[in-house]
Amino acid sequence: MASYSGRGVHGQVVHILGTRIVGGGIPVGATLDIRALGEELDVSLTVMRESLKVLASKGLIDARQKRGTFVTERSRWNLLDADVIRWRVDGGGAGQLMRDLADVRSIVEPAAAHRAALHRTDADLVALQEALEAMGRAQADPSAAAESDAAFHRALLAATGNEMLTRMDMLLEPGLRERDRLVHAHAEADDPVPSHQAVLDAVRDRDPARAELAMLDLLAKAANDLDRITAGSEGSPTGQHTSGR
C-alpha cells in the first residue's frame, strides 16, 4: 500500500495512466495501445513497459495473449493502495472514498480508543502526547499537520496492545492522509487539537467509556469540517453522513 516512489519520466507516466484509469478516462475492459500511448506521452517503449508493471502490481491492468494489455475490473484494483487512493481523489472520486473511510473509522476507532484505555502503556502515552504536540505546532503547515494527525491515530491503534488492530493503520492511513490533505489546507477547519486531547485524556485516565465517546465526538467534528469545506460542491465527500478526523 506504500506510495510508488518512482521519479522523473517513469513516475510521471505511472501517475498519468493511473489517474486516467481510476478516473474512468481509460474505461474498464479497454485495451491499451502501448505504442500509441508512448508516442502521446513522448516516452520509449521501455519506459511504457516498466510503468505498466507498476500499474499491474496495483491490480489496475493485466495482459493476455491475443488480447494484449487491458484495464481490469474494479473488483481487482487494490483500492487500499496509497497511489490508487490519491488518483481517486485527483480524478474527482473523493466523495465515495471519504464516505467509505468515515464508515470504516466509525467502526474501528471508537472500539480502538476503548481498548487503548484498558491496555495502554506509559510508552503509548508518550507517543500519543508527542503526536498531539506536533499537531499543535503544525497548524500552519498542512503537510506536517496531516503527518502528525496520522501519527496520533497510528499510536492509538498501537496502544490497544492488539497486533492485528495495530496493523489497521495499513487500511486507514492512506485514506486518512488524503482526508487530512483536504482539510488541513483550509483555514476554516476547526482546531483538531482539543478533540484529540480529549481522547488522550480518557486513555491516560484508563476510562474506556469516556475514550470511546471522545473518539465518536472527534469523528463527528471531522465530518463537520469536511462538510463545511465541501459545502455546495458536487460530490461532497461526506454527503449526508455525520460520522467520519
XYZ file of N, CA and C in Angstrom:
735
model
N 0.815 -1.215 0.000
C 0.000 0.000 0.000
C 0.846 1.261 0.000
N 2.162 1.101 0.042
C 3.029 2.258 0.032
C 2.922 2.983 -1.299
N 3.096 4.304 -1.239
C 3.037 5.104 -2.453
C 4.227 4.788 -3.336
N 3.979 4.764 -4.648
C 5.053 4.493 -5.594
C 6.053 5.635 -5.562
N 7.330 5.313 -5.456
C 8.355 6.330 -5.251
C 9.097 6.697 -6.529
N 8.665 6.182 -7.682
C 9.351 6.476 -8.930
C 9.356 7.961 -9.249
N 10.474 8.431 -9.750
C 10.599 9.852 -10.077
C 10.835 10.011 -11.576
N 10.907 11.245 -12.005
C 11.223 11.519 -13.384
C 10.129 11.067 -14.328
N 10.539 10.772 -15.563
C 9.588 10.409 -16.614
C 8.798 9.161 -16.244
N 9.479 8.163 -15.704
C 8.821 6.916 -15.325
C 7.676 7.181 -14.347
N 7.967 7.932 -13.288
C 6.945 8.237 -12.299
C 5.800 9.042 -12.867
N 6.116 9.967 -13.786
C 5.069 10.775 -14.406
C 4.116 9.920 -15.246
N 4.682 8.959 -15.966
C 3.850 8.093 -16.798
C 2.928 7.243 -15.922
N 3.461 6.701 -14.829
C 2.639 5.916 -13.909
C 1.489 6.764 -13.384
N 1.795 7.989 -12.997
C 0.764 8.874 -12.442
C -0.296 9.212 -13.493
N 0.137 9.563 -14.691
C -0.815 9.946 -15.740
C -1.751 8.799 -16.079
N -1.178 7.622 -16.312
C -2.009 6.478 -16.695
C -2.876 6.012 -15.524
N -2.311 6.018 -14.329
C -3.089 5.617 -13.155
C -4.283 6.523 -12.940
N -4.074 7.835 -13.091
C -5.168 8.789 -12.919
C -6.244 8.590 -13.976
N -5.822 8.340 -15.204
C -6.794 8.125 -16.274
C -7.625 6.875 -16.026
N -6.978 5.803 -15.613
C -7.703 4.549 -15.393
C -8.674 4.683 -14.229
N -8.172 5.157 -13.093
C -9.009 5.251 -11.894
C -10.135 6.263 -12.097
N -9.859 7.322 -12.842
C -10.871 8.341 -13.086
C -11.840 7.999 -14.203
N -11.620 6.867 -14.884
C -12.531 6.438 -15.935
C -12.177 6.938 -17.317
N -11.076 7.698 -17.431
C -10.660 8.172 -18.739
C -10.268 7.039 -19.678
N -9.718 5.978 -19.091
C -9.493 4.723 -19.802
C -10.399 3.710 -19.118
N -11.498 3.329 -19.739
C -12.519 2.537 -19.023
C -12.121 1.090 -18.787
N -12.810 0.486 -17.842
C -12.633 -0.940 -17.554
C -12.858 -1.742 -18.838
N -11.963 -2.674 -19.090
C -12.070 -3.525 -20.262
C -11.349 -2.990 -21.479
N -10.961 -1.720 -21.461
C -10.286 -1.126 -22.620
C -8.908 -1.754 -22.802
N -8.541 -1.992 -24.046
C -7.217 -2.498 -24.380
C -6.286 -1.312 -24.621
N -5.121 -1.353 -24.014
C -4.179 -0.255 -24.134
C -3.312 -0.422 -25.373
N -3.259 0.615 -26.176
C -2.346 0.653 -27.313
C -1.036 1.233 -26.790
N -0.142 0.348 -26.398
C 1.074 0.775 -25.708
C 1.924 1.686 -26.590
N 2.043 1.340 -27.856
C 2.859 2.158 -28.752
C 2.259 3.559 -28.921
N 0.934 3.628 -29.102
C 0.282 4.926 -29.274
C 0.394 5.776 -28.004
N 0.238 5.140 -26.841
C 0.376 5.878 -25.579
C 1.797 6.390 -25.410
N 2.759 5.567 -25.788
C 4.144 6.002 -25.698
C 4.417 7.209 -26.574
N 3.842 7.203 -27.774
C 4.016 8.341 -28.673
C 3.320 9.585 -28.123
N 2.123 9.385 -27.569
C 1.394 10.518 -26.996
C 2.168 11.148 -25.847
N 2.727 10.302 -24.982
C 3.437 10.794 -23.803
C 4.908 11.085 -24.090
N 5.323 10.788 -25.316
C 6.702 11.046 -25.758
C 7.718 10.296 -24.894
N 7.450 8.996 -24.693
C 8.380 8.157 -23.940
C 8.644 6.877 -24.728
N 9.714 6.205 -24.375
C 10.095 4.986 -25.079
C 9.211 3.823 -24.667
N 9.250 2.757 -25.464
C 8.511 1.546 -25.110
C 9.047 0.934 -23.831
N 10.331 1.094 -23.570
C 10.911 0.576 -22.328
C 10.280 1.258 -21.118
N 10.157 2.588 -21.185
C 9.514 3.330 -20.090
C 8.060 2.906 -19.948
N 7.367 2.730 -21.068
C 5.975 2.308 -21.020
C 5.844 0.951 -20.349
N 6.678 0.007 -20.740
C 6.580 -1.345 -20.173
C 6.849 -1.341 -18.672
N 7.853 -0.586 -18.234
C 8.153 -0.525 -16.806
C 7.021 0.153 -16.038
N 6.407 1.157 -16.637
C 5.279 1.845 -15.992
C 4.081 0.917 -15.873
N 3.844 0.126 -16.902
C 2.720 -0.802 -16.880
C 2.905 -1.890 -15.826
N 4.155 -2.252 -15.554
C 4.409 -3.234 -14.495
C 3.940 -2.695 -13.137
N 4.172 -1.400 -12.915
C 3.733 -0.782 -11.658
C 2.209 -0.801 -11.570
N 1.536 -0.437 -12.648
C 0.071 -0.427 -12.655
C -0.489 -1.830 -12.490
N 0.187 -2.823 -13.073
C -0.257 -4.208 -12.915
C -0.122 -4.658 -11.471
N 0.941 -4.197 -10.789
C 1.140 -4.579 -9.383
C 0.047 -4.028 -8.488
N -0.644 -2.991 -8.943
C -1.742 -2.393 -8.188
C -3.094 -2.960 -8.625
N -3.071 -3.917 -9.543
C -4.298 -4.581 -9.984
C -5.086 -3.825 -11.029
N -4.542 -2.736 -11.563
C -5.313 -1.906 -12.493
C -5.342 -2.467 -13.905
N -4.297 -3.192 -14.287
C -4.232 -3.734 -15.641
C -3.740 -5.171 -15.599
N -3.945 -5.866 -16.699
C -3.456 -7.230 -16.860
C -3.160 -7.424 -18.348
N -2.526 -8.520 -18.679
C -2.203 -8.798 -20.084
C -2.516 -10.250 -20.391
N -3.056 -10.478 -21.580
C -3.387 -11.831 -22.038
C -2.957 -11.965 -23.503
N -2.542 -13.166 -23.845
C -2.224 -13.436 -25.246
C -3.475 -13.214 -26.101
N -3.263 -12.652 -27.283
C -4.308 -12.355 -28.267
C -5.199 -11.182 -27.851
N -5.153 -10.784 -26.595
C -5.958 -9.630 -26.171
C -5.075 -8.415 -25.912
N -3.879 -8.630 -25.431
C -2.990 -7.534 -25.106
C -3.170 -7.059 -23.678
N -2.767 -5.829 -23.419
C -2.854 -5.245 -22.082
C -4.173 -4.494 -21.947
N -4.900 -4.761 -20.875
C -6.239 -4.175 -20.723
C -6.490 -3.755 -19.281
N -7.464 -2.867 -19.111
C -7.863 -2.401 -17.782
C -8.752 -3.455 -17.137
N -8.409 -3.848 -15.917
C -9.143 -4.913 -15.234
C -10.436 -4.386 -14.598
N -11.257 -5.323 -14.165
C -12.462 -4.963 -13.411
C -12.084 -4.262 -12.111
N -12.900 -3.337 -11.695
C -12.631 -2.571 -10.482
C -12.437 -3.472 -9.261
N -13.114 -4.604 -9.251
C -13.005 -5.521 -8.114
C -11.586 -6.055 -7.939
N -10.755 -5.928 -8.949
C -9.379 -6.402 -8.874
C -8.399 -5.303 -8.483
N -8.860 -4.066 -8.460
C -7.974 -2.961 -8.113
C -7.636 -3.003 -6.625
N -6.418 -2.631 -6.292
C -6.022 -2.518 -4.887
C -6.461 -1.141 -4.396
N -7.689 -1.053 -3.927
C -8.266 0.217 -3.523
C -7.666 0.767 -2.234
N -6.832 -0.042 -1.549
C -6.157 0.425 -0.339
C -4.771 0.974 -0.643
N -4.336 0.853 -1.876
C -3.025 1.352 -2.276
C -3.004 2.882 -2.201
N -1.916 3.437 -1.663
C -1.838 4.886 -1.467
C -1.955 5.653 -2.779
N -1.343 5.141 -3.842
C -1.434 5.824 -5.127
C -2.840 5.751 -5.704
N -3.474 4.600 -5.602
C -4.839 4.459 -6.119
C -5.776 5.406 -5.380
N -5.584 5.530 -4.082
C -6.393 6.465 -3.301
C -6.166 7.892 -3.776
N -4.894 8.271 -3.982
C -4.594 9.627 -4.460
C -5.204 9.866 -5.843
N -5.107 8.866 -6.714
C -5.664 9.030 -8.060
C -7.174 9.160 -8.021
N -7.819 8.457 -7.087
C -9.273 8.598 -6.951
C -9.625 10.030 -6.555
N -8.885 10.594 -5.614
C -9.147 11.959 -5.172
C -8.882 12.945 -6.301
N -7.737 12.802 -6.958
C -7.379 13.718 -8.041
C -8.342 13.607 -9.221
N -8.935 12.425 -9.388
C -9.849 12.215 -10.506
C -11.293 12.545 -10.199
N -11.545 13.150 -9.042
C -12.908 13.554 -8.696
C -13.696 12.508 -7.937
N -13.023 11.458 -7.468
C -13.715 10.394 -6.749
C -13.610 10.483 -5.245
N -13.345 11.688 -4.726
C -13.161 11.841 -3.283
C -14.431 11.531 -2.494
N -15.598 11.790 -3.091
C -16.851 11.634 -2.360
C -17.049 10.245 -1.795
N -17.055 9.243 -2.669
C -17.269 7.871 -2.215
C -16.138 7.404 -1.317
N -14.916 7.809 -1.653
C -13.766 7.420 -0.842
C -13.916 7.912 0.590
N -14.289 9.172 0.767
C -14.409 9.726 2.105
C -15.597 9.142 2.863
N -16.665 8.810 2.147
C -17.793 8.155 2.811
C -17.387 6.769 3.314
N -16.685 6.043 2.477
C -16.227 4.706 2.880
C -15.264 4.799 4.060
N -14.345 5.759 3.996
C -13.381 5.933 5.089
C -14.096 6.271 6.393
N -15.084 7.161 6.325
C -15.828 7.534 7.527
C -16.535 6.325 8.129
N -17.111 5.484 7.280
C -17.794 4.290 7.775
C -16.825 3.355 8.497
N -15.679 3.122 7.871
C -14.698 2.211 8.472
C -14.179 2.777 9.787
N -13.888 4.063 9.794
C -13.365 4.668 11.026
C -14.389 4.623 12.153
N -15.671 4.806 11.823
C -16.701 4.789 12.858
C -16.843 3.407 13.486
N -16.448 2.383 12.750
C -16.482 1.013 13.276
C -15.235 0.709 14.092
N -14.071 1.127 13.597
C -12.798 0.706 14.175
C -12.325 1.608 15.311
N -12.338 2.915 15.105
C -11.616 3.790 16.032
C -12.278 3.976 17.404
N -13.596 4.065 17.521
C -14.152 4.125 18.885
C -13.810 2.876 19.693
N -13.892 1.712 19.048
C -13.529 0.475 19.746
C -12.050 0.451 20.095
N -11.219 0.986 19.211
C -9.780 1.044 19.481
C -9.488 1.959 20.660
N -10.179 3.093 20.731
C -9.976 4.013 21.848
C -10.392 3.346 23.163
N -11.497 2.631 23.126
C -11.970 1.893 24.306
C -10.905 0.911 24.778
N -10.359 0.146 23.862
C -9.365 -0.859 24.225
C -8.043 -0.214 24.650
N -7.675 0.891 23.988
C -6.433 1.577 24.347
C -6.474 2.072 25.787
N -7.648 2.521 26.246
C -7.775 2.982 27.630
C -7.538 1.854 28.623
N -7.802 0.637 28.207
C -7.617 -0.517 29.088
C -6.202 -1.074 29.042
N -5.523 -0.921 27.921
C -4.259 -1.630 27.720
C -3.056 -0.732 27.464
N -3.220 0.569 27.433
C -2.114 1.457 27.081
C -0.975 1.332 28.086
N 0.225 1.618 27.612
C 1.418 1.643 28.447
C 1.915 3.083 28.551
N 2.885 3.301 29.404
C 3.468 4.638 29.505
C 4.099 5.052 28.180
N 4.708 4.109 27.489
C 5.316 4.407 26.188
C 4.250 4.822 25.172
N 3.084 4.203 25.237
C 1.990 4.588 24.352
C 1.557 6.021 24.617
N 1.482 6.391 25.897
C 1.089 7.752 26.245
C 2.098 8.767 25.729
N 3.366 8.418 25.794
C 4.411 9.309 25.276
C 4.228 9.509 23.772
N 3.980 8.424 23.039
C 3.797 8.520 21.587
C 2.579 9.365 21.239
N 1.489 9.173 21.969
C 0.277 9.956 21.728
C 0.515 11.436 22.038
N 1.194 11.719 23.151
C 1.461 13.093 23.544
C 2.366 13.788 22.538
N 3.383 13.087 22.071
C 4.294 13.674 21.089
C 3.565 14.001 19.785
N 2.689 13.102 19.357
C 1.923 13.357 18.138
C 0.997 14.554 18.327
N 0.385 14.649 19.498
C -0.529 15.764 19.771
C 0.226 17.092 19.786
N 1.405 17.104 20.396
C 2.199 18.333 20.439
C 2.646 18.737 19.034
N 3.013 17.743 18.231
C 3.394 18.031 16.841
C 2.205 18.597 16.076
N 1.006 18.094 16.367
C -0.208 18.592 15.727
C -0.419 20.065 16.061
N -0.176 20.415 17.307
C -0.343 21.803 17.728
C 0.643 22.736 17.057
N 1.859 22.243 16.804
C 2.884 23.080 16.165
C 2.683 23.208 14.660
N 1.886 22.316 14.085
C 1.830 22.195 12.629
C 0.611 22.867 12.003
N -0.088 23.698 12.723
C -1.339 24.241 12.206
C -1.175 25.030 10.911
N -0.022 25.663 10.717
C 0.196 26.464 9.514
C 0.832 25.665 8.379
N 1.069 24.390 8.614
C 1.739 23.536 7.628
C 0.857 22.318 7.357
N 0.047 22.329 6.272
C -0.881 21.227 6.013
C -0.208 19.858 5.951
N 0.974 19.790 5.366
C 1.668 18.509 5.256
C 2.065 17.988 6.628
N 2.639 18.851 7.457
C 3.044 18.446 8.804
C 1.831 18.135 9.668
N 0.749 18.883 9.458
C -0.477 18.631 10.222
C -1.038 17.255 9.890
N -1.038 16.905 8.600
C -1.528 15.589 8.194
C -0.655 14.485 8.766
N 0.651 14.697 8.774
C 1.572 13.687 9.301
C 1.364 13.470 10.795
N 1.230 14.557 11.550
C 1.046 14.428 12.997
C -0.307 13.812 13.331
N -1.320 14.141 12.540
C -2.645 13.549 12.735
C -2.576 12.040 12.524
N -1.929 11.631 11.431
C -1.782 10.204 11.154
C -0.986 9.523 12.265
N 0.040 10.201 12.776
C 0.865 9.628 13.837
C 0.047 9.401 15.109
N -0.871 10.316 15.417
C -1.711 10.150 16.602
C -2.587 8.910 16.477
N -3.244 8.765 15.346
C -4.155 7.633 15.172
C -3.388 6.309 15.070
N -2.192 6.366 14.516
C -1.345 5.177 14.473
C -0.941 4.769 15.897
N -0.586 5.762 16.723
C -0.209 5.480 18.107
C -1.388 4.960 18.913
N -2.586 5.451 18.612
C -3.777 4.974 19.319
C -4.035 3.504 19.009
N -3.913 3.122 17.753
C -4.093 1.720 17.392
C -3.044 0.844 18.084
N -1.803 1.332 18.141
C -0.742 0.569 18.808
C -1.027 0.419 20.295
N -1.679 1.427 20.881
C -1.963 1.399 22.317
C -3.004 0.348 22.695
N -3.698 -0.222 21.723
C -4.658 -1.284 22.036
C -3.955 -2.550 22.509
N -2.678 -2.697 22.176
C -1.951 -3.908 22.539
C -2.316 -5.105 21.683
N -3.084 -4.873 20.632
C -3.525 -5.941 19.740
C -2.799 -5.772 18.404
N -1.996 -6.774 18.037
C -1.179 -6.641 16.838
C -2.017 -6.472 15.574
N -3.145 -7.143 15.493
C -3.971 -7.020 14.296
C -4.612 -5.639 14.217
N -5.064 -5.111 15.344
C -5.598 -3.754 15.345
C -4.507 -2.745 15.017
N -3.316 -2.978 15.532
C -2.203 -2.078 15.244
C -1.961 -1.962 13.747
N -2.069 -3.080 13.034
C -1.819 -3.063 11.598
C -2.995 -2.519 10.800
N -4.069 -2.138 11.485
C -5.166 -1.474 10.785
C -4.733 -0.126 10.222
N -3.568 0.369 10.675
C -3.078 1.611 10.097
C -2.829 1.459 8.604
N -2.520 0.227 8.168
C -2.319 -0.020 6.745
C -3.612 0.179 5.962
N -4.724 -0.060 6.602
C -6.030 0.132 5.979
C -6.462 1.593 6.024
N -6.270 2.233 7.181
C -6.825 3.560 7.399
C -5.936 4.702 6.927
N -4.624 4.536 7.067
C -3.750 5.693 6.920
C -3.713 6.304 5.520
N -3.670 5.534 4.437
C -3.646 6.197 3.125
C -4.855 7.112 2.897
N -6.048 6.622 3.242
C -7.241 7.454 3.093
C -7.250 8.614 4.066
N -6.764 8.360 5.292
C -6.722 9.413 6.299
C -5.806 10.545 5.861
N -4.690 10.205 5.233
C -3.766 11.240 4.754
C -4.422 12.100 3.670
N -5.184 11.472 2.779
C -5.860 12.247 1.747
C -6.947 13.130 2.348
N -7.656 12.581 3.327
C -8.683 13.366 4.008
C -8.044 14.573 4.696
N -6.915 14.349 5.378
C -6.239 15.438 6.069
C -5.634 16.439 5.096
N -5.197 15.944 3.938
C -4.648 16.851 2.921
C -5.722 17.850 2.476
N -6.965 17.393 2.373
C -8.069 18.269 2.007
C -8.409 19.239 3.132
N -8.502 18.717 4.347
C -8.991 19.520 5.473
C -7.953 20.520 5.965
N -6.716 20.069 6.175
C -5.718 20.946 6.775
C -5.271 22.070 5.845
N -5.620 21.973 4.570
C -5.273 23.038 3.627
C -6.266 24.197 3.690
N -7.324 24.082 4.510
C -8.343 25.112 4.604
C -8.357 25.722 6.002
N -8.262 27.033 6.044
C -8.198 27.727 7.327
C -9.485 27.597 8.135
N -10.615 27.334 7.446
C -11.896 27.300 8.163
C -12.110 26.016 8.957
N -11.222 25.039 8.814
C -11.343 23.812 9.589
C -11.082 24.098 11.065
N -11.817 23.424 11.944
C -11.637 23.611 13.377
C -10.275 23.108 13.822
N -9.788 23.674 14.915
C -8.532 23.217 15.521
C -8.719 21.763 15.966
N -7.918 20.829 15.442
C -8.110 19.421 15.785
C -7.554 19.029 17.148
N -6.752 19.894 17.762
C -6.062 19.509 18.999
C -7.029 19.191 20.145
N -8.040 20.034 20.434
C -8.906 19.745 21.591
C -9.603 18.385 21.517
N -10.100 18.007 20.351
C -10.804 16.723 20.257
C -9.837 15.545 20.432
N -8.627 15.686 19.921
C -7.626 14.631 20.116
C -7.153 14.607 21.567
N -7.061 15.785 22.175
C -6.661 15.859 23.582
C -7.674 15.136 24.463
N -8.947 15.261 24.140
C -9.982 14.591 24.931
C -9.826 13.071 24.866
N -9.483 12.558 23.695
C -9.247 11.117 23.564
C -8.043 10.713 24.403
N -6.954 11.470 24.288
C -5.741 11.152 25.046
C -5.997 11.199 26.550
N -6.727 12.209 27.008
C -7.004 12.328 28.444
C -7.757 11.106 28.954
N -8.747 10.648 28.209
C -9.527 9.484 28.633
C -8.679 8.217 28.616
N -7.824 8.085 27.612
C -6.929 6.922 27.551
C -5.943 6.965 28.718
N -5.407 8.141 29.012
C -4.476 8.281 30.133
C -5.162 7.926 31.451
N -6.431 8.307 31.597
C -7.177 8.058 32.838
C -7.730 6.633 32.925
N -7.445 5.829 31.913
C -7.955 4.448 31.851
C -9.481 4.409 31.967
N -10.129 5.298 31.237
C -11.587 5.383 31.238
C -12.085 4.982 29.843
N -12.361 3.697 29.610
C -12.701 3.233 28.262
C -13.989 3.826 27.706
N -15.013 3.969 28.541
C -16.271 4.519 28.045
C -16.083 5.954 27.584
N -15.351 6.737 28.377
C -15.100 8.129 28.008
C -14.226 8.224 26.759
N -13.263 7.336 26.638
C -12.393 7.334 25.462
C -13.195 7.052 24.196
N -14.115 6.103 24.291
C -14.941 5.761 23.129
C -15.828 6.938 22.727
N -16.443 7.592 23.715
C -17.294 8.742 23.428
C -16.475 9.903 22.861
N -15.271 10.099 23.387
C -14.413 11.172 22.888
C -14.036 10.930 21.430
N -13.801 9.677 21.073
C -13.475 9.368 19.681
C -14.688 9.584 18.780
N -15.866 9.208 19.250
C -17.079 9.466 18.465
C -17.263 10.962 18.229
N -16.988 11.762 19.263
C -17.091 13.214 19.129
C -16.047 13.735 18.140
N -14.839 13.194 18.198
C -13.776 13.587 17.269
C -14.186 13.297 15.825
N -14.745 12.107 15.592
C -15.160 11.734 14.241
C -16.296 12.623 13.734
N -17.205 13.001 14.629
C -18.300 13.891 14.235
C -17.763 15.266 13.848
N -16.798 15.774 14.620
C -16.193 17.063 14.292
C -15.437 16.976 12.975
N -14.766 15.850 12.739
C -14.041 15.660 11.488
C -14.996 15.701 10.306
N -16.143 15.063 10.444
C -17.141 15.067 9.379
C -17.675 16.473 9.140
N -17.879 17.221 10.213
C -18.365 18.588 10.068
C -17.350 19.462 9.339
N -16.061 19.272 9.661
C -15.009 20.017 8.959
C -15.093 19.780 7.459
N -15.169 18.503 7.097
C -15.168 18.151 5.679
C -16.436 18.636 4.989
N -17.573 18.538 5.660
C -18.833 19.017 5.096
C -18.781 20.526 4.852
N -18.208 21.259 5.810
C -18.138 22.712 5.679
C -17.231 23.115 4.514
N -16.115 22.415 4.379
C -15.159 22.724 3.319
C -15.740 22.417 1.947
N -16.534 21.355 1.861
C -17.049 20.920 0.563
C -18.494 21.346 0.340
N -19.055 22.162 1.219
C -20.460 22.571 1.107
C -20.735 23.202 -0.247
N -21.789 22.689 -0.883
C -22.211 23.255 -2.153
C -21.483 22.707 -3.355
N -20.446 21.886 -3.120
C -19.709 21.339 -4.256
C -20.270 19.984 -4.615
N -20.230 19.654 -5.885
C -20.731 18.365 -6.353
C -19.859 17.267 -5.801
N -20.462 16.171 -5.373
C -19.685 15.045 -4.873
C -19.099 15.304 -3.512
N -19.861 15.977 -2.641
C -19.374 16.231 -1.299
C -18.879 14.971 -0.661
N -17.638 14.971 -0.095
C -17.048 13.763 0.418
C -17.846 13.061 1.491
N -18.658 13.811 2.245
C -19.368 13.136 3.313
C -20.870 13.042 3.089
N -21.372 13.772 2.103
C -22.804 13.681 1.814
C -23.632 13.914 3.061
N -24.527 12.960 3.361
C -25.415 13.089 4.500
C -24.854 12.415 5.741
N -23.634 11.870 5.662
C -23.056 11.188 6.824
C -22.659 12.187 7.888
N -22.765 11.784 9.123
C -22.377 12.648 10.228
C -21.283 12.041 11.058
N -20.679 10.957 10.611
C -19.551 10.382 11.331
C -18.378 10.252 10.393
N -17.348 10.314 10.828
C -16.228 10.044 9.993
C -15.162 11.053 9.950
N -11.610 12.168 11.911
C -10.520 13.016 11.854
C -9.405 12.138 11.785
